Each structure stands twice: as C-alpha cells, then as structure tokens.
Tab-separated table of C-alpha atoms and ligand atoms in Angstrom:
chain	number	residue	atom	x	y	z
Z	13	MET	CA	-26.178	-10.176	11.916
Z	14	SER	CA	-22.626	-9.378	10.882
Z	15	TYR	CA	-20.345	-7.351	13.102
Z	16	ILE	CA	-20.358	-4.455	10.626
Z	17	SER	CA	-23.172	-4.184	8.114
Z	18	ILE	CA	-23.361	-1.446	5.511
Z	19	LYS	CA	-26.614	-1.005	3.651
Z	20	HIS	CA	-27.153	1.171	0.593
Z	21	LEU	CA	-24.621	3.723	1.716
Z	22	THR	CA	-24.364	6.873	-0.371
Z	23	LYS	CA	-22.346	10.020	0.066
Z	24	VAL	CA	-22.922	13.144	-1.944
Z	25	PHE	CA	-20.759	16.218	-1.504
Z	26	THR	CA	-22.516	19.482	-2.273
Z	27	PHE	CA	-20.339	22.433	-3.188
Z	28	ARG	CA	-20.959	26.136	-2.615
Z	29	ASP	CA	-22.076	26.700	-6.177
Z	30	GLY	CA	-24.725	24.025	-5.684
Z	31	SER	CA	-23.001	21.409	-7.799
Z	32	GLN	CA	-22.861	17.898	-6.413
Z	33	LEU	CA	-20.449	15.020	-6.470
Z	34	THR	CA	-21.651	11.519	-5.694
Z	35	VAL	CA	-18.696	9.725	-4.173
Z	36	LEU	CA	-20.345	6.628	-2.724
Z	37	LYS	CA	-23.192	5.327	-4.859
Z	38	ASP	CA	-24.661	2.247	-3.232
Z	39	VAL	CA	-22.201	0.520	-0.987
Z	40	ASN	CA	-23.297	-2.714	0.624
Z	41	CYS	CA	-21.178	-5.096	2.616
Z	42	ASP	CA	-21.039	-7.287	5.685
Z	43	ILE	CA	-17.909	-7.714	7.747
Z	44	GLU	CA	-17.424	-10.340	10.411
Z	45	LYS	CA	-15.359	-10.013	13.566
Z	46	GLY	CA	-11.733	-10.959	13.018
Z	47	GLU	CA	-11.805	-10.266	9.295
Z	48	VAL	CA	-8.921	-8.415	7.709
Z	49	ILE	CA	-10.223	-6.566	4.688
Z	50	SER	CA	-8.069	-4.695	2.232
Z	51	ILE	CA	-9.779	-2.046	0.175
Z	52	ILE	CA	-8.017	-1.473	-3.120
Z	53	GLY	CA	-8.862	0.540	-6.210
Z	54	PRO	CA	-7.891	3.584	-8.272
Z	55	SER	CA	-7.559	6.886	-6.447
Z	56	GLY	CA	-10.621	9.094	-6.232
Z	57	THR	CA	-13.038	6.161	-6.092
Z	58	GLY	CA	-14.231	6.794	-2.541
Z	59	LYS	CA	-12.041	4.470	-0.462
Z	60	SER	CA	-11.159	7.105	2.130
Z	61	THR	CA	-14.698	8.429	2.142
Z	62	LEU	CA	-15.992	4.953	2.886
Z	63	LEU	CA	-13.633	4.543	5.855
Z	64	ARG	CA	-14.522	7.986	7.117
Z	65	ALA	CA	-18.209	7.181	6.776
Z	66	ILE	CA	-17.773	3.952	8.728
Z	67	ASN	CA	-16.632	5.853	11.800
Z	68	MET	CA	-18.935	8.777	11.045
Z	69	LEU	CA	-16.202	11.348	10.458
Z	70	GLU	CA	-18.080	11.834	7.205
Z	71	PRO	CA	-21.766	11.193	7.902
Z	72	PRO	CA	-23.397	9.430	4.974
Z	73	THR	CA	-26.045	11.083	2.823
Z	74	SER	CA	-28.255	8.011	2.960
Z	75	GLY	CA	-28.074	4.375	3.912
Z	76	GLU	CA	-27.260	2.670	7.178
Z	77	ILE	CA	-24.217	1.438	9.019
Z	78	TRP	CA	-24.671	-1.158	11.733
Z	79	VAL	CA	-21.890	-1.988	14.141
Z	80	ASP	CA	-22.252	-4.768	16.680
Z	81	GLY	CA	-26.030	-4.807	16.317
Z	82	GLU	CA	-26.513	-1.034	16.597
Z	83	ASN	CA	-27.414	1.433	13.900
Z	84	ILE	CA	-24.722	4.062	14.292
Z	85	THR	CA	-26.293	6.213	11.578
Z	86	ALA	CA	-29.483	6.568	13.612
Z	87	LYS	CA	-30.223	10.095	14.778
Z	88	GLY	CA	-28.749	10.798	18.204
Z	89	TYR	CA	-26.628	7.661	18.335
Z	90	PRO	CA	-23.756	8.335	20.783
Z	91	LEU	CA	-20.799	8.423	18.427
Z	92	ASP	CA	-18.167	8.475	21.164
Z	93	LYS	CA	-19.357	5.022	22.185
Z	94	MET	CA	-18.781	3.719	18.659
Z	95	ARG	CA	-15.442	5.506	18.279
Z	96	ARG	CA	-14.106	3.798	21.377
Z	97	LYS	CA	-14.549	0.490	19.619
Z	98	MET	CA	-13.114	1.752	16.373
Z	99	GLY	CA	-9.582	3.050	15.983
Z	100	MET	CA	-8.337	4.901	12.948
Z	101	VAL	CA	-4.808	5.178	11.588
Z	102	PHE	CA	-4.176	7.819	8.952
Z	103	GLN	CA	-1.603	8.274	6.235
Z	104	SER	CA	-0.345	11.378	8.010
Z	105	PHE	CA	0.058	9.814	11.505
Z	106	ASN	CA	-1.714	12.691	13.338
Z	107	LEU	CA	0.373	12.376	16.498
Z	108	PHE	CA	0.233	15.163	19.088
Z	109	GLU	CA	3.519	16.933	18.375
Z	110	HIS	CA	3.729	18.637	21.772
Z	111	MET	CA	3.530	15.340	23.671
Z	112	THR	CA	6.159	12.644	24.041
Z	113	VAL	CA	5.543	9.250	22.509
Z	114	LEU	CA	4.406	7.881	25.858
Z	115	GLU	CA	2.127	10.854	26.521
Z	116	ASN	CA	0.575	10.402	23.084
Z	117	ILE	CA	-0.359	6.874	24.006
Z	118	ILE	CA	-1.659	7.372	27.541
Z	119	TYR	CA	-3.672	10.500	26.759
Z	120	ALA	CA	-6.904	8.920	25.535
Z	121	PRO	CA	-6.916	5.945	27.933
Z	122	MET	CA	-6.569	8.356	30.863
Z	123	GLN	CA	-9.063	10.933	29.577
Z	124	LEU	CA	-11.691	8.634	28.135
Z	125	LEU	CA	-11.264	5.317	29.932
Z	126	HIS	CA	-10.173	7.018	33.191
Z	127	LEU	CA	-7.231	4.680	33.605
Z	128	PRO	CA	-4.858	5.615	36.470
Z	129	ALA	CA	-1.543	7.004	35.198
Z	130	ASP	CA	0.667	4.119	36.295
Z	131	GLU	CA	-1.632	1.562	34.735
Z	132	ALA	CA	-1.876	3.533	31.501
Z	133	LYS	CA	1.909	3.898	31.397
Z	134	ALA	CA	2.546	0.224	32.012
Z	135	GLU	CA	0.207	-0.718	29.237
Z	136	ALA	CA	1.639	1.914	26.909
Z	137	MET	CA	5.106	0.464	27.433
Z	138	ASP	CA	3.811	-2.996	26.558
Z	139	LEU	CA	2.281	-1.662	23.383
Z	140	LEU	CA	5.429	0.239	22.470
Z	141	LYS	CA	7.377	-2.991	22.870
Z	142	LYS	CA	4.922	-4.704	20.609
Z	143	VAL	CA	5.570	-2.192	17.816
Z	144	GLY	CA	9.296	-2.048	18.503
Z	145	MET	CA	9.301	1.506	19.857
Z	146	ALA	CA	9.874	1.104	23.608
Z	147	GLN	CA	13.274	2.808	23.435
Z	148	LYS	CA	11.604	5.971	22.086
Z	149	ALA	CA	8.985	6.376	24.818
Z	150	ASP	CA	10.328	9.713	26.049
Z	151	VAL	CA	11.121	11.482	22.801
Z	152	TYR	CA	8.898	13.862	20.853
Z	153	PRO	CA	7.400	12.786	17.529
Z	154	SER	CA	9.455	15.348	15.599
Z	155	SER	CA	12.585	13.288	16.199
Z	156	LEU	CA	11.065	10.121	14.735
Z	157	SER	CA	11.130	8.809	11.186
Z	158	GLY	CA	7.848	8.326	9.326
Z	159	GLY	CA	7.888	4.592	9.917
Z	160	GLN	CA	8.456	5.111	13.631
Z	161	LYS	CA	5.668	7.696	13.845
Z	162	GLN	CA	3.262	5.344	12.181
Z	163	ARG	CA	4.165	2.521	14.582
Z	164	VAL	CA	3.510	4.886	17.497
Z	165	ALA	CA	0.191	5.874	15.924
Z	166	ILE	CA	-0.765	2.208	15.755
Z	167	ALA	CA	0.211	1.690	19.411
Z	168	ARG	CA	-1.850	4.744	20.344
Z	169	SER	CA	-4.839	3.330	18.583
Z	170	LEU	CA	-4.391	-0.060	20.292
Z	171	ALA	CA	-4.279	1.603	23.718
Z	172	MET	CA	-8.039	2.145	23.501
Z	173	HIS	CA	-8.627	-1.604	23.058
Z	174	PRO	CA	-10.524	-1.157	19.817
Z	175	GLU	CA	-12.507	-3.998	18.310
Z	176	VAL	CA	-11.684	-2.765	14.846
Z	177	ILE	CA	-9.037	-0.490	13.367
Z	178	LEU	CA	-9.510	1.377	10.107
Z	179	PHE	CA	-6.270	2.103	8.266
Z	180	ASP	CA	-6.249	4.694	5.494
Z	181	GLU	CA	-3.128	4.145	3.390
Z	182	PRO	CA	-0.902	3.823	6.455
Z	183	THR	CA	2.274	3.444	4.404
Z	184	SER	CA	1.664	5.880	1.541
Z	185	ALA	CA	3.461	8.815	3.121
Z	186	LEU	CA	6.496	6.756	4.046
Z	187	ASP	CA	9.885	6.532	2.470
Z	188	PRO	CA	9.966	3.125	0.720
Z	189	THR	CA	12.615	1.851	3.135
Z	190	MET	CA	10.167	2.238	6.044
Z	191	VAL	CA	7.121	0.574	4.579
Z	192	GLY	CA	8.207	-2.890	5.669
Z	193	GLU	CA	8.453	-2.123	9.383
Z	194	VAL	CA	4.892	-0.774	9.464
Z	195	LEU	CA	3.466	-3.627	7.409
Z	196	SER	CA	5.144	-6.112	9.697
Z	197	VAL	CA	3.412	-4.587	12.735
Z	198	MET	CA	0.115	-4.748	10.853
Z	199	ARG	CA	0.734	-8.354	9.907
Z	200	GLN	CA	1.149	-9.185	13.611
Z	201	LEU	CA	-2.124	-7.444	14.417
Z	202	ALA	CA	-3.934	-9.316	11.675
Z	203	LYS	CA	-2.743	-12.610	13.163
Z	204	SER	CA	-3.922	-11.559	16.614
Z	205	GLY	CA	-7.544	-11.595	15.489
Z	206	LEU	CA	-8.186	-7.847	15.439
Z	207	THR	CA	-10.765	-6.788	12.868
Z	208	MET	CA	-9.033	-4.573	10.319
Z	209	LEU	CA	-10.137	-2.539	7.317
Z	210	ILE	CA	-7.157	-1.347	5.340
Z	211	VAL	CA	-7.112	0.987	2.370
Z	212	THR	CA	-3.809	0.176	0.752
Z	213	HIS	CA	-1.731	0.196	-2.407
Z	214	GLU	CA	0.497	-2.568	-1.111
Z	215	MET	CA	-0.820	-5.367	-3.253
Z	216	ARG	CA	1.469	-8.086	-1.986
Z	217	PHE	CA	0.576	-7.243	1.582
Z	218	ALA	CA	-3.145	-7.159	0.738
Z	219	ARG	CA	-2.850	-10.502	-0.908
Z	220	ASN	CA	-0.976	-12.135	1.946
Z	221	VAL	CA	-2.757	-10.864	5.031
Z	222	SER	CA	-6.376	-10.265	4.015
Z	223	THR	CA	-9.297	-12.561	4.514
Z	224	ARG	CA	-11.133	-10.583	1.835
Z	225	ILE	CA	-10.438	-7.861	-0.693
Z	226	PHE	CA	-12.851	-5.117	-1.704
Z	227	PHE	CA	-12.072	-3.657	-5.101
Z	228	MET	CA	-13.632	-0.193	-5.184
Z	229	ASN	CA	-14.325	1.544	-8.427
Z	230	GLU	CA	-16.518	4.544	-9.215
Z	231	GLY	CA	-18.113	4.747	-5.800
Z	232	VAL	CA	-19.154	1.152	-5.345
Z	233	ILE	CA	-17.586	-2.070	-4.149
Z	234	TYR	CA	-17.176	-3.339	-7.647
Z	235	GLU	CA	-15.968	-6.769	-6.715
Z	236	ASP	CA	-15.200	-8.508	-3.465
Z	237	GLY	CA	-13.725	-11.874	-2.770
Z	238	THR	CA	-10.843	-13.779	-1.290
Z	239	PRO	CA	-7.383	-12.587	-2.302
Z	240	GLU	CA	-7.204	-15.569	-4.607
Z	241	GLN	CA	-10.458	-14.672	-6.361
Z	242	ILE	CA	-9.565	-11.016	-6.787
Z	243	PHE	CA	-5.954	-11.486	-7.845
Z	244	GLU	CA	-6.154	-14.745	-9.767
Z	245	HIS	CA	-9.696	-14.955	-11.128
Z	246	PRO	CA	-11.319	-11.525	-11.111
Z	247	ILE	CA	-14.783	-11.516	-12.647
Z	248	HIS	CA	-14.813	-7.949	-13.949
Z	249	SER	CA	-12.424	-6.531	-16.499
Z	250	ALA	CA	-11.885	-3.383	-14.406
Z	251	THR	CA	-10.678	-5.510	-11.505
Z	252	ASN	CA	-8.472	-7.479	-13.825
Z	253	ALA	CA	-6.930	-4.342	-15.284
Z	254	PHE	CA	-6.273	-2.931	-11.828
Z	255	VAL	CA	-4.646	-5.985	-10.274
Z	256	ASN	CA	-2.597	-6.642	-13.399
Z	257	ARG	CA	-0.982	-3.245	-13.441
Z	258	ILE	CA	2.620	-3.249	-14.497
Z	259	HIS	CA	5.084	-1.016	-12.676
Z	260	LYS	CA	7.918	0.398	-14.721
Z	261	LEU	CA	11.230	2.070	-14.118
Z	262	ARG	CA	12.864	3.436	-17.239
Z	263	TYR	CA	16.125	5.103	-18.164
Z	264	ASP	CA	16.991	6.447	-21.594
Z	265	ILE	CA	20.723	6.684	-21.899
Z	266	ASP	CA	22.134	8.547	-24.862
Z	267	SER	CA	25.739	9.100	-23.929
Z	268	ASP	CA	28.250	7.753	-21.469
Z	269	ASP	CA	28.170	10.643	-19.049
Z	270	PHE	CA	24.978	9.453	-17.384
Z	271	ASP	CA	24.565	9.311	-13.663
Z	272	PHE	CA	25.044	5.657	-12.849
Z	273	LEU	CA	24.627	6.240	-9.137
Z	274	MET	CA	21.157	7.605	-9.822
Z	275	ILE	CA	20.278	4.423	-11.711
Z	276	HIS	CA	21.548	2.311	-8.836
Z	277	THR	CA	19.487	4.273	-6.325
Z	278	GLY	CA	16.476	4.157	-8.625
Z	279	ILE	CA	16.646	0.379	-8.948
Z	280	ASN	CA	16.994	-0.018	-5.204
Z	281	ARG	CA	14.021	2.181	-4.433
Z	282	PHE	CA	11.895	0.486	-7.058
Z	283	CYS	CA	12.688	-2.958	-5.628
Z	284	ILE	CA	11.981	-1.828	-2.073
Z	285	LYS	CA	8.716	-0.200	-3.129
Z	286	TYR	CA	7.367	-3.362	-4.720
Z	287	SER	CA	8.866	-5.713	-2.117
Z	288	ILE	CA	11.231	-7.380	-4.565
Z	289	THR	CA	14.445	-6.451	-2.794
Z	290	GLU	CA	15.857	-9.889	-3.556
Z	291	LYS	CA	15.919	-8.887	-7.260
Z	292	GLY	CA	17.717	-5.604	-6.718
Z	293	GLU	CA	21.303	-6.825	-6.766
Z	294	ALA	CA	20.822	-8.979	-9.842
Z	295	ALA	CA	19.077	-6.174	-11.713
Z	296	TYR	CA	21.793	-3.705	-10.858
Z	297	ALA	CA	24.616	-6.086	-11.770
Z	298	LEU	CA	22.971	-6.877	-15.106
Z	299	VAL	CA	22.410	-3.239	-15.983
Z	300	LYS	CA	26.067	-2.534	-15.272
Z	301	GLU	CA	27.244	-5.527	-17.273
Z	302	MET	CA	25.027	-4.688	-20.250
Z	303	LEU	CA	25.904	-1.008	-20.342
Z	304	PHE	CA	29.652	-1.296	-19.854
Z	305	GLU	CA	30.676	-4.779	-21.005
Z	306	ARG	CA	28.176	-6.262	-23.428
Z	307	MET	CA	26.782	-3.257	-25.238
Z	308	PRO	CA	29.067	-0.239	-24.695
Z	309	GLN	CA	28.887	0.732	-28.375
Z	310	TYR	CA	25.080	0.942	-28.405
Z	311	ARG	CA	23.833	4.429	-27.597
Z	312	PRO	CA	21.124	5.568	-27.179
Z	313	ILE	CA	19.982	2.608	-25.177
Z	314	THR	CA	16.930	2.192	-22.977
Z	315	ILE	CA	16.862	0.234	-19.749
Z	316	ARG	CA	13.499	-0.748	-18.338
Z	317	LEU	CA	12.727	-2.650	-15.182
Z	318	THR	CA	9.160	-3.939	-14.873
Z	319	TYR	CA	7.280	-5.629	-12.108
Z	320	THR	CA	3.916	-7.212	-12.903
Z	321	GLU	CA	1.619	-7.149	-9.908
Z	322	GLN	CA	-0.319	-10.310	-10.518
Z	323	THR	CA	2.304	-12.691	-11.811
Z	324	GLY	CA	5.033	-11.301	-9.589
Z	325	ILE	CA	7.397	-11.371	-12.577
Z	326	THR	CA	10.317	-8.956	-12.590
Z	327	ALA	CA	11.912	-8.315	-15.965
Z	328	LEU	CA	14.775	-6.187	-17.185
Z	329	ASP	CA	14.606	-4.959	-20.792
Z	330	VAL	CA	17.557	-3.532	-22.653
Z	331	MET	CA	16.380	-1.859	-25.840
Z	332	VAL	CA	18.098	-0.272	-28.808
Z	333	GLU	CA	16.216	1.437	-31.632
Z	334	HIS	CA	16.857	1.009	-35.348
Z	335	ILE	CA	18.683	-2.284	-35.196
Z	336	THR	CA	17.208	-5.516	-36.463
Z	337	GLU	CA	19.716	-8.042	-35.205
Z	338	SER	CA	20.569	-9.089	-31.715
Z	339	PRO	CA	23.448	-7.134	-30.224
Z	340	LEU	CA	24.480	-10.253	-28.301
Z	341	THR	CA	27.221	-12.663	-29.333
Z	342	ASP	CA	27.228	-16.351	-28.461
Z	343	ALA	CA	29.786	-15.615	-25.788
Z	344	ASP	CA	27.434	-12.967	-24.330
Z	345	ARG	CA	24.554	-15.439	-24.251
Z	346	LYS	CA	26.643	-18.074	-22.590
Z	347	ALA	CA	27.751	-15.645	-19.915
Z	348	LEU	CA	24.308	-14.143	-19.334
Z	349	ARG	CA	21.993	-17.181	-19.317
Z	350	PRO	CA	23.107	-18.642	-15.985
Z	351	LYS	CA	22.406	-15.317	-14.295
Z	352	VAL	CA	18.692	-15.127	-15.153
Z	353	LYS	CA	15.588	-17.287	-15.319
Z	354	GLU	CA	15.115	-16.553	-18.974
Z	355	LEU	CA	16.834	-14.629	-21.734
Z	356	ILE	CA	14.627	-13.467	-24.576
Z	357	GLU	CA	15.864	-11.696	-27.703
Z	358	GLU	CA	13.214	-10.111	-29.871
Z	359	ILE	CA	12.726	-7.690	-32.709
Z	360	THR	CA	10.242	-4.945	-31.818
Z	361	GLY	CA	8.475	-2.374	-33.973
Z	362	ARG	CA	11.224	0.123	-33.250
Z	363	GLY	CA	14.384	-1.922	-32.853
Z	364	PHE	CA	15.655	-4.797	-30.779
Z	365	ARG	CA	14.989	-5.875	-27.224
Z	366	VAL	CA	17.000	-8.124	-24.946
Z	367	LYS	CA	14.766	-9.221	-22.116
Z	368	PHE	CA	15.843	-10.853	-18.902
Z	369	ILE	CA	13.381	-12.506	-16.566
Z	370	LEU	CA	14.903	-12.153	-13.110
H	12	ADP	P1	-9.886	7.633	-2.610
H	12	ADP	O1	-9.580	7.489	-1.161
H	12	ADP	O2	-10.420	6.386	-3.231
H	12	ADP	O3	-8.722	8.153	-3.395
H	12	ADP	P2	-11.671	9.715	-1.718
H	12	ADP	O4	-12.693	9.008	-0.899
H	12	ADP	O5	-10.622	10.448	-0.993
H	12	ADP	O6	-11.064	8.708	-2.779
H	12	ADP	O7	-12.392	10.773	-2.664
H	12	ADP	C1	-13.375	10.429	-3.602
H	12	ADP	C2	-13.853	11.685	-4.291
H	12	ADP	O8	-14.531	12.513	-3.337
H	12	ADP	C3	-12.759	12.533	-4.873
H	12	ADP	O9	-13.200	13.045	-6.104
H	12	ADP	C4	-12.585	13.634	-3.860
H	12	ADP	O10	-12.126	14.808	-4.475
H	12	ADP	C5	-13.985	13.806	-3.317
H	12	ADP	N1	-13.995	14.272	-1.922
H	12	ADP	C6	-13.477	13.622	-0.861
H	12	ADP	N2	-13.685	14.313	0.278
H	12	ADP	C7	-14.367	15.427	-0.057
H	12	ADP	C8	-14.888	16.546	0.667
H	12	ADP	N3	-14.779	16.633	1.985
H	12	ADP	N4	-15.527	17.501	-0.031
H	12	ADP	C9	-15.682	17.392	-1.375
H	12	ADP	N5	-15.218	16.374	-2.125
H	12	ADP	C10	-14.572	15.399	-1.485
H	13	MG	MG1	-7.843	7.918	-0.129
C-alpha cells in the first residue's frame, strides 16, 4: 500500500440556509514516500480543502484517507498521532507573535515530544541555520519580513520531524522579491527526501522540483502525471489551457508625461514574479529605447510584456493603432536586431506591432 492513499474523498459544505457546496467530488490518489507533489489549478477548485482534509483539519464528508497503513478517517483515530507525522505550512505563516523565533521552534518539540530545553534549542539552531535564519533566533516575528517568517515557519514544522509536510501556497502572500528565498529552502527539502505536497502557483518551481503534478479542476484531480506530461503533453484541454496561461504586463502611453519610474518598477516586479529576472534589464532598456529614441513621435503607444508559462518565452510588444506601415527604419532594425532573439514586425487588426522575443 502507498504511504498516503486517498479513496473516493468528498467534501460538502452545508450552509446555514441549508444550501450545499460540493468542493471535493471524488478524489483518488496514491502518494509514495519521498514524492514531491505540486497541486496546481484555478482558484476555488478545492486545493486547500484537499490539503486540509489530508490532515483532518477539514474532516471529509465521505471517503477514506490512509496514511502509513492506517485509516485516519476511521472513527476515533487519534489525530494527534497523525499530525505529528504531518507538518503544515500556510500562506499566512501562523507564527506565535508573542514568542521569539527560537521559542516558536522549540515550543512543540518540548510540549509534545518532551524534548529537554537544551536539546530542543540545539536542534532549533541547526534548523534555523538550514533555512538561513540563525542570526534571527532571538527576535520576535513582527520584526521579520514575509520571506523570513515563512522560512521560520518551515523550520518550526521541521522541528517535529515530520514524514510529510503540506504546503498551502507558501509564497502567495510574499512580496515577489522574497519568493525565491523560500522556494530555495523548499528545493533543499525536496532533495533531502522529505515527502511534500505543495499547493502552488509557481509553475517553474513545480516543474523543476516535483516528482508528480496534480492538476485540480472542479473538485477532482483532473489530470496527474510527471511535470513533463502535465506541462508538455497534457491530455485534457483544461489542463492545457491552464499550463499555457500567458502573463501580461501592459502600459498604454498617450503623452510624454508618463511615469517612467513606474514602468521600470513594474517590469522588475513582473520579471521577479515569473522568475525571469535575467530578462528584466533587456526589457527595460528596449522599452526606453523604443519610447524615447526609435518611436518618440508615436503616441498613443502600447507596451506589453508577456511571459508564456509553457514555452518560457518572454516577448515585448510595442503597438501603435491606426498605422499600417512599420514605424521602424532600416537603421532601427540594424540597431535593434542584435539585442533580441527575434524581431517581428506585423500588421494587426488595429494597427502595427513590433514584437521582440527576448
Ligand atoms: P482553492 O484552494 O483551490 O482555491 P478552496 O479549497 O479554498 O479552493 O475552496 C474551494 C471552494 O470551497 C470555494 O468555493 C470556497 O469558497 C469553498 N470553501 C472552502 N472552505 C470553506 C468553508 N469552510 N466553508 C464553506 N465553503 C468553503
Ligand atoms: Mg487555496
């Protein structure tokens, strides 16, 4: 039998007025020890509810969950026993604000595992080192950044020696600049052989660290497979549409008193968010060159940066309405081509587009 086995799991929420909402319809899956599973899918499709059901924070309406050969959904099953094996890391960190970082970490091992204080502290310091937070052992959570809080929350979870950790969008509440530090800690954990279930919107991360991906849609695991299967050869069109999403950043500029600093910041944040920081400088330099040097007489003008999830292609579009000929001269082309992978000039339904593949 698999380490975790979920059979015909359903969850129905019943509201005061008697109406019902079926959030998990018939979830079935088997998870082996050491697997790193990313759960992806549109919001509202039951991803969090599934994680919460797996550690019985949200008892299922029907179906069974087996962990390590035991039916944890059986009546009277000692849930504290199961929760000791299963850590959970939330979007909102949930640290104890009135305790220092170190106290946060030693609390459960001392209370629940009855570890002596010095032993618990020594281990906590090791864990804090592991997540790069040893220097903050004696501060209170309120003085930490979101990324730091989340790394402490991960260390706290590890202090209980869990066999599996469930992560519910651990980076969603973070400023984009802090996502990387948390993902890098998680990447280390994945390599160490810990079993992990991760609800995430970080597609690149999911693709790189997971042994398997669950695509959830409308209350079921709609498709599951290796990252390659899900991202490169999805069977269902809903999976395909989801993994092929295109992220866009757009500025419509109609005069010259626009806030260029805002555009710079916007491009930076966009590139950090989708882990394409290496494209940021080039995109910014091109936008500046196009707006001020190549096409200063074209207003209004639209700048659009796109990142396509599946292909990993980053493109910068510069668009002008109501013109039918390229705004570029041969000299422009000659200057621009060496700076990009591809330069495409095309007439669109509304005007003309100069497209750069970065
Ligand atoms: P996801 O994590 O995929 O965004 P959730 O599991 O959080 O989705 O929620 C799925 C659906 O269940 C949503 O429509 C949500 O409003 C509903 N839901 C979640 N938790 C509760 C609850 N405790 N009571 C009632 N409805 C809930
Ligand atoms: Mg959720």
